[in-house]
């Protein structure tokens, strides 16, 4: 979508979620991404991504930048922004807070970190998250994920399930990593993501589960597209962009019925259930019938492209950015 250069803003945002950032920085603004020498979580920079509108900014240079808007994503960024830039979010500089996660530590009784602030809009990435967090007096809205269409790459020529799970051993039951071995009793399961090589440790390895490590997005999409079906195991995470990306590829979906998954995988696009036997039967059936998998995967792609396109995402964000900057402080 086209953006007016006269309304181009300078947006400060930390690199927290790679897939979400890939979509966010495709807008028509100047995006400052903090970087430091150790490239720790507060200074990751671009991490090698080709984001033409984004530029790395050293932490000690933030005070000298004209910043129109701060996009917060973690609680400590309130203090971090004030300390490094000399401007308090919501007071000295306009700010919004993007909540990527389901509530922690309690499912329905977790007050949000900006819930006591009425000067920082709270933007959830799913309706489920907005429902479950205690948002307090913070003005809230939802901007659903937007995905840059990788194309209908699905071939399904590898009779296995593909999954994307970051840090499966550390996050274990939260991301449903404990279920991978159970599903692998029915079909082979190939897993990509940060730390998935650890699934191959002989002391932990489950027969039929292979961890392939973390790949660049374009390479990951090609590998996933060869697998017959996409397996989504998360119990308590927000809506993973990898699930939507798999649907964009044209993959049929078998998903654990938790958080937002039941609301984004329609019946014609796959099977969503809390019953493991039902999920195992669905995996086996799709693996065995390649034609059925193609038909179901096409329906998944049609739904994803209609509801999670990049243009809609950028348009909604453009409205928020201009509104907050125009309001000033």
Tab-separated table of C-alpha atoms in Angstrom, residues 38-244:
chain	number	residue	atom	x	y	z
A	38	UNK	CA	26.703	-7.804	22.662
A	39	UNK	CA	23.475	-7.844	20.596
A	40	UNK	CA	21.568	-8.776	23.738
A	41	UNK	CA	17.733	-8.630	23.909
A	42	UNK	CA	17.861	-4.837	24.389
A	43	UNK	CA	20.199	-4.309	21.458
A	44	UNK	CA	19.570	-6.957	18.817
A	45	UNK	CA	19.463	-4.508	15.942
A	46	UNK	CA	18.410	-5.849	12.552
A	47	UNK	CA	19.966	-9.296	13.081
A	48	UNK	CA	20.804	-9.460	9.404
A	49	UNK	CA	17.266	-8.758	8.202
A	50	UNK	CA	16.778	-6.779	5.007
A	51	UNK	CA	14.421	-4.076	6.262
A	52	UNK	CA	14.941	-1.030	3.998
A	53	UNK	CA	12.928	1.387	6.151
A	54	UNK	CA	14.616	0.303	9.404
A	55	UNK	CA	17.979	1.475	10.700
A	56	UNK	CA	20.059	0.491	13.664
A	57	UNK	CA	20.647	3.119	16.318
A	58	UNK	CA	23.205	2.804	19.101
A	59	UNK	CA	21.823	3.053	22.603
A	60	UNK	CA	23.966	6.085	23.387
A	61	UNK	CA	22.586	7.922	20.336
A	62	UNK	CA	18.932	7.774	21.311
A	63	UNK	CA	18.992	11.088	23.201
A	64	UNK	CA	19.916	12.901	19.990
A	65	UNK	CA	17.063	11.485	17.903
A	66	UNK	CA	13.786	13.191	17.089
A	67	UNK	CA	11.312	10.441	17.967
A	68	UNK	CA	7.650	10.778	17.068
A	69	UNK	CA	6.399	7.536	18.599
A	70	UNK	CA	7.689	4.734	20.818
A	71	UNK	CA	6.259	1.252	20.288
A	72	UNK	CA	6.707	-0.668	23.535
A	73	UNK	CA	6.572	-4.469	23.693
A	74	UNK	CA	8.046	-5.414	27.087
A	75	UNK	CA	7.350	-3.937	30.550
A	76	UNK	CA	10.922	-2.773	31.189
A	77	UNK	CA	10.944	-0.730	27.987
A	78	UNK	CA	9.059	2.004	29.845
A	79	UNK	CA	12.103	2.603	32.051
A	80	UNK	CA	14.565	1.746	29.288
A	81	UNK	CA	13.146	4.378	26.939
A	82	UNK	CA	13.158	7.062	29.618
A	83	UNK	CA	16.720	6.310	30.666
A	84	UNK	CA	18.220	6.081	27.179
A	85	UNK	CA	16.256	8.785	25.368
A	86	UNK	CA	15.537	11.157	28.240
A	87	UNK	CA	11.813	11.031	27.379
A	88	UNK	CA	9.102	9.242	29.347
A	89	UNK	CA	6.727	7.190	27.184
A	90	UNK	CA	3.202	8.565	27.267
A	91	UNK	CA	4.362	11.744	29.010
A	92	UNK	CA	7.213	13.274	27.007
A	93	UNK	CA	6.760	11.254	23.813
A	94	UNK	CA	3.694	9.454	22.383
A	95	UNK	CA	3.738	5.719	22.960
A	96	UNK	CA	1.723	2.573	22.379
A	97	UNK	CA	2.221	-0.864	23.920
A	98	UNK	CA	1.922	-4.000	21.792
A	99	UNK	CA	1.035	-7.118	23.784
A	100	UNK	CA	2.189	-10.266	21.992
A	101	UNK	CA	1.627	-12.741	24.821
A	102	UNK	CA	-1.128	-14.480	26.698
A	103	UNK	CA	-1.424	-13.425	30.382
A	104	UNK	CA	1.305	-14.337	32.861
A	105	UNK	CA	1.388	-15.659	35.488
A	106	UNK	CA	-2.376	-16.170	35.916
A	107	UNK	CA	-4.823	-16.935	33.148
A	108	UNK	CA	-7.545	-14.411	34.011
A	109	UNK	CA	-6.178	-12.436	36.960
A	110	UNK	CA	-2.998	-10.929	35.535
A	111	UNK	CA	-3.060	-7.112	35.513
A	112	UNK	CA	-1.351	-5.758	32.421
A	113	UNK	CA	1.861	-3.728	32.991
A	114	UNK	CA	0.282	-0.607	31.449
A	115	UNK	CA	-3.191	-1.291	32.812
A	116	UNK	CA	-2.924	1.651	35.203
A	117	UNK	CA	-1.992	4.038	32.387
A	118	UNK	CA	-4.643	5.827	30.351
A	119	UNK	CA	-2.013	7.675	28.304
A	120	UNK	CA	-0.534	4.613	26.544
A	121	UNK	CA	-2.896	2.707	24.223
A	122	UNK	CA	-2.644	-1.052	24.605
A	123	UNK	CA	-2.731	-2.977	21.330
A	124	UNK	CA	-3.279	-6.728	21.475
A	125	UNK	CA	-2.421	-9.037	18.593
A	126	UNK	CA	-5.493	-11.241	19.166
A	127	UNK	CA	-9.004	-10.816	20.532
A	128	UNK	CA	-8.264	-13.698	22.882
A	129	UNK	CA	-5.410	-11.800	24.507
A	130	UNK	CA	-7.526	-8.702	25.000
A	131	UNK	CA	-10.251	-10.823	26.582
A	132	UNK	CA	-7.944	-12.623	29.010
A	133	UNK	CA	-5.674	-9.816	30.210
A	134	UNK	CA	-6.875	-7.459	32.948
A	135	UNK	CA	-6.386	-4.284	30.887
A	136	UNK	CA	-7.317	-1.863	33.645
A	137	UNK	CA	-7.986	1.656	32.397
A	138	UNK	CA	-5.670	1.435	29.397
A	139	UNK	CA	-7.434	2.154	26.087
A	140	UNK	CA	-7.305	-1.154	24.210
A	141	UNK	CA	-7.693	-2.352	20.663
A	142	UNK	CA	-6.708	-5.345	18.539
A	143	UNK	CA	-4.609	-5.366	15.384
A	144	UNK	CA	-4.448	-8.892	14.060
A	145	UNK	CA	-1.288	-10.244	12.470
A	146	UNK	CA	-0.475	-9.349	8.895
A	147	UNK	CA	1.622	-11.680	6.762
A	148	UNK	CA	3.578	-10.904	3.612
A	149	UNK	CA	2.281	-13.571	1.237
A	150	UNK	CA	5.090	-16.071	0.491
A	151	UNK	CA	2.991	-17.605	-2.281
A	152	UNK	CA	1.219	-20.934	-2.661
A	153	UNK	CA	4.406	-22.992	-2.255
A	154	UNK	CA	2.834	-26.175	-0.889
A	155	UNK	CA	3.887	-29.461	-2.476
A	156	UNK	CA	3.296	-31.903	0.395
A	157	UNK	CA	5.651	-34.401	-1.202
A	158	UNK	CA	7.195	-35.350	2.164
A	159	UNK	CA	4.817	-37.583	4.121
A	160	UNK	CA	5.494	-35.959	7.480
A	161	UNK	CA	4.104	-33.251	9.735
A	162	UNK	CA	5.976	-29.960	9.995
A	163	UNK	CA	6.013	-27.798	13.125
A	164	UNK	CA	7.709	-24.585	14.233
A	165	UNK	CA	8.467	-24.342	17.954
A	166	UNK	CA	11.019	-21.996	19.503
A	167	UNK	CA	12.947	-23.217	22.554
A	168	UNK	CA	10.922	-26.432	22.936
A	169	UNK	CA	12.870	-27.798	25.906
A	170	UNK	CA	12.759	-24.611	27.959
A	171	UNK	CA	9.110	-23.846	27.161
A	172	UNK	CA	8.071	-27.535	27.143
A	173	UNK	CA	4.377	-27.855	28.099
A	174	UNK	CA	3.613	-24.212	27.281
A	175	UNK	CA	4.354	-24.832	23.599
A	176	UNK	CA	3.197	-28.451	23.686
A	177	UNK	CA	6.655	-29.873	23.048
A	178	UNK	CA	5.742	-32.791	25.294
A	179	UNK	CA	3.100	-33.771	22.713
A	180	UNK	CA	5.506	-34.089	19.796
A	181	UNK	CA	6.566	-37.600	20.732
A	182	UNK	CA	2.953	-38.710	21.084
A	183	UNK	CA	2.092	-37.418	17.613
A	184	UNK	CA	5.251	-39.011	16.233
A	185	UNK	CA	3.854	-42.403	17.206
A	186	UNK	CA	1.440	-41.914	14.291
A	187	UNK	CA	3.451	-39.862	11.756
A	188	UNK	CA	7.009	-38.481	11.431
A	189	UNK	CA	7.342	-34.965	12.829
A	190	UNK	CA	9.932	-32.448	11.582
A	191	UNK	CA	10.440	-29.430	13.842
A	192	UNK	CA	12.120	-26.088	13.134
A	193	UNK	CA	12.858	-23.177	15.440
A	194	UNK	CA	15.334	-21.860	17.977
A	195	UNK	CA	16.794	-24.695	20.055
A	196	UNK	CA	15.065	-27.515	18.176
A	197	UNK	CA	18.436	-29.235	17.643
A	198	UNK	CA	18.196	-30.147	21.329
A	199	UNK	CA	15.303	-32.448	20.484
A	200	UNK	CA	17.891	-34.720	18.826
A	201	UNK	CA	19.817	-35.241	22.061
A	202	UNK	CA	19.906	-39.043	22.599
A	203	UNK	CA	18.911	-38.540	26.230
A	204	UNK	CA	15.741	-36.691	25.218
A	205	UNK	CA	15.014	-37.815	21.692
A	206	UNK	CA	11.604	-39.218	20.841
A	207	UNK	CA	11.414	-41.664	17.978
A	208	UNK	CA	10.006	-39.974	14.884
A	209	UNK	CA	10.759	-36.394	15.991
A	210	UNK	CA	13.620	-34.584	14.239
A	211	UNK	CA	14.748	-31.062	15.152
A	212	UNK	CA	16.161	-29.068	12.247
A	213	UNK	CA	17.238	-25.867	13.985
A	214	UNK	CA	16.445	-22.244	13.215
A	215	UNK	CA	16.283	-21.212	9.555
A	216	UNK	CA	15.939	-17.892	7.781
A	217	UNK	CA	12.259	-17.290	7.006
A	218	UNK	CA	12.464	-17.823	3.250
A	219	UNK	CA	14.314	-21.116	3.682
A	220	UNK	CA	11.915	-22.233	6.408
A	221	UNK	CA	8.916	-21.582	4.176
A	222	UNK	CA	10.371	-23.762	1.438
A	223	UNK	CA	11.112	-26.605	3.841
A	224	UNK	CA	7.697	-26.447	5.497
A	225	UNK	CA	5.926	-26.442	2.138
A	226	UNK	CA	7.315	-29.911	1.393
A	227	UNK	CA	5.652	-31.411	4.483
A	228	UNK	CA	2.183	-32.880	4.097
A	229	UNK	CA	0.550	-31.124	7.063
A	230	UNK	CA	1.283	-28.387	9.597
A	231	UNK	CA	1.143	-29.387	13.284
A	232	UNK	CA	0.415	-26.709	15.901
A	233	UNK	CA	0.911	-27.919	19.487
A	234	UNK	CA	0.951	-24.760	21.653
A	235	UNK	CA	-1.112	-24.799	24.845
A	236	UNK	CA	-0.605	-21.261	26.142
A	237	UNK	CA	1.052	-18.922	23.704
A	238	UNK	CA	-0.382	-16.149	21.616
A	239	UNK	CA	-1.235	-16.779	17.980
A	240	UNK	CA	2.011	-17.974	16.385
A	241	UNK	CA	2.728	-16.283	13.074
A	242	UNK	CA	4.208	-19.597	11.904
A	243	UNK	CA	0.708	-21.118	11.952
A	244	UNK	CA	-0.576	-18.331	9.710
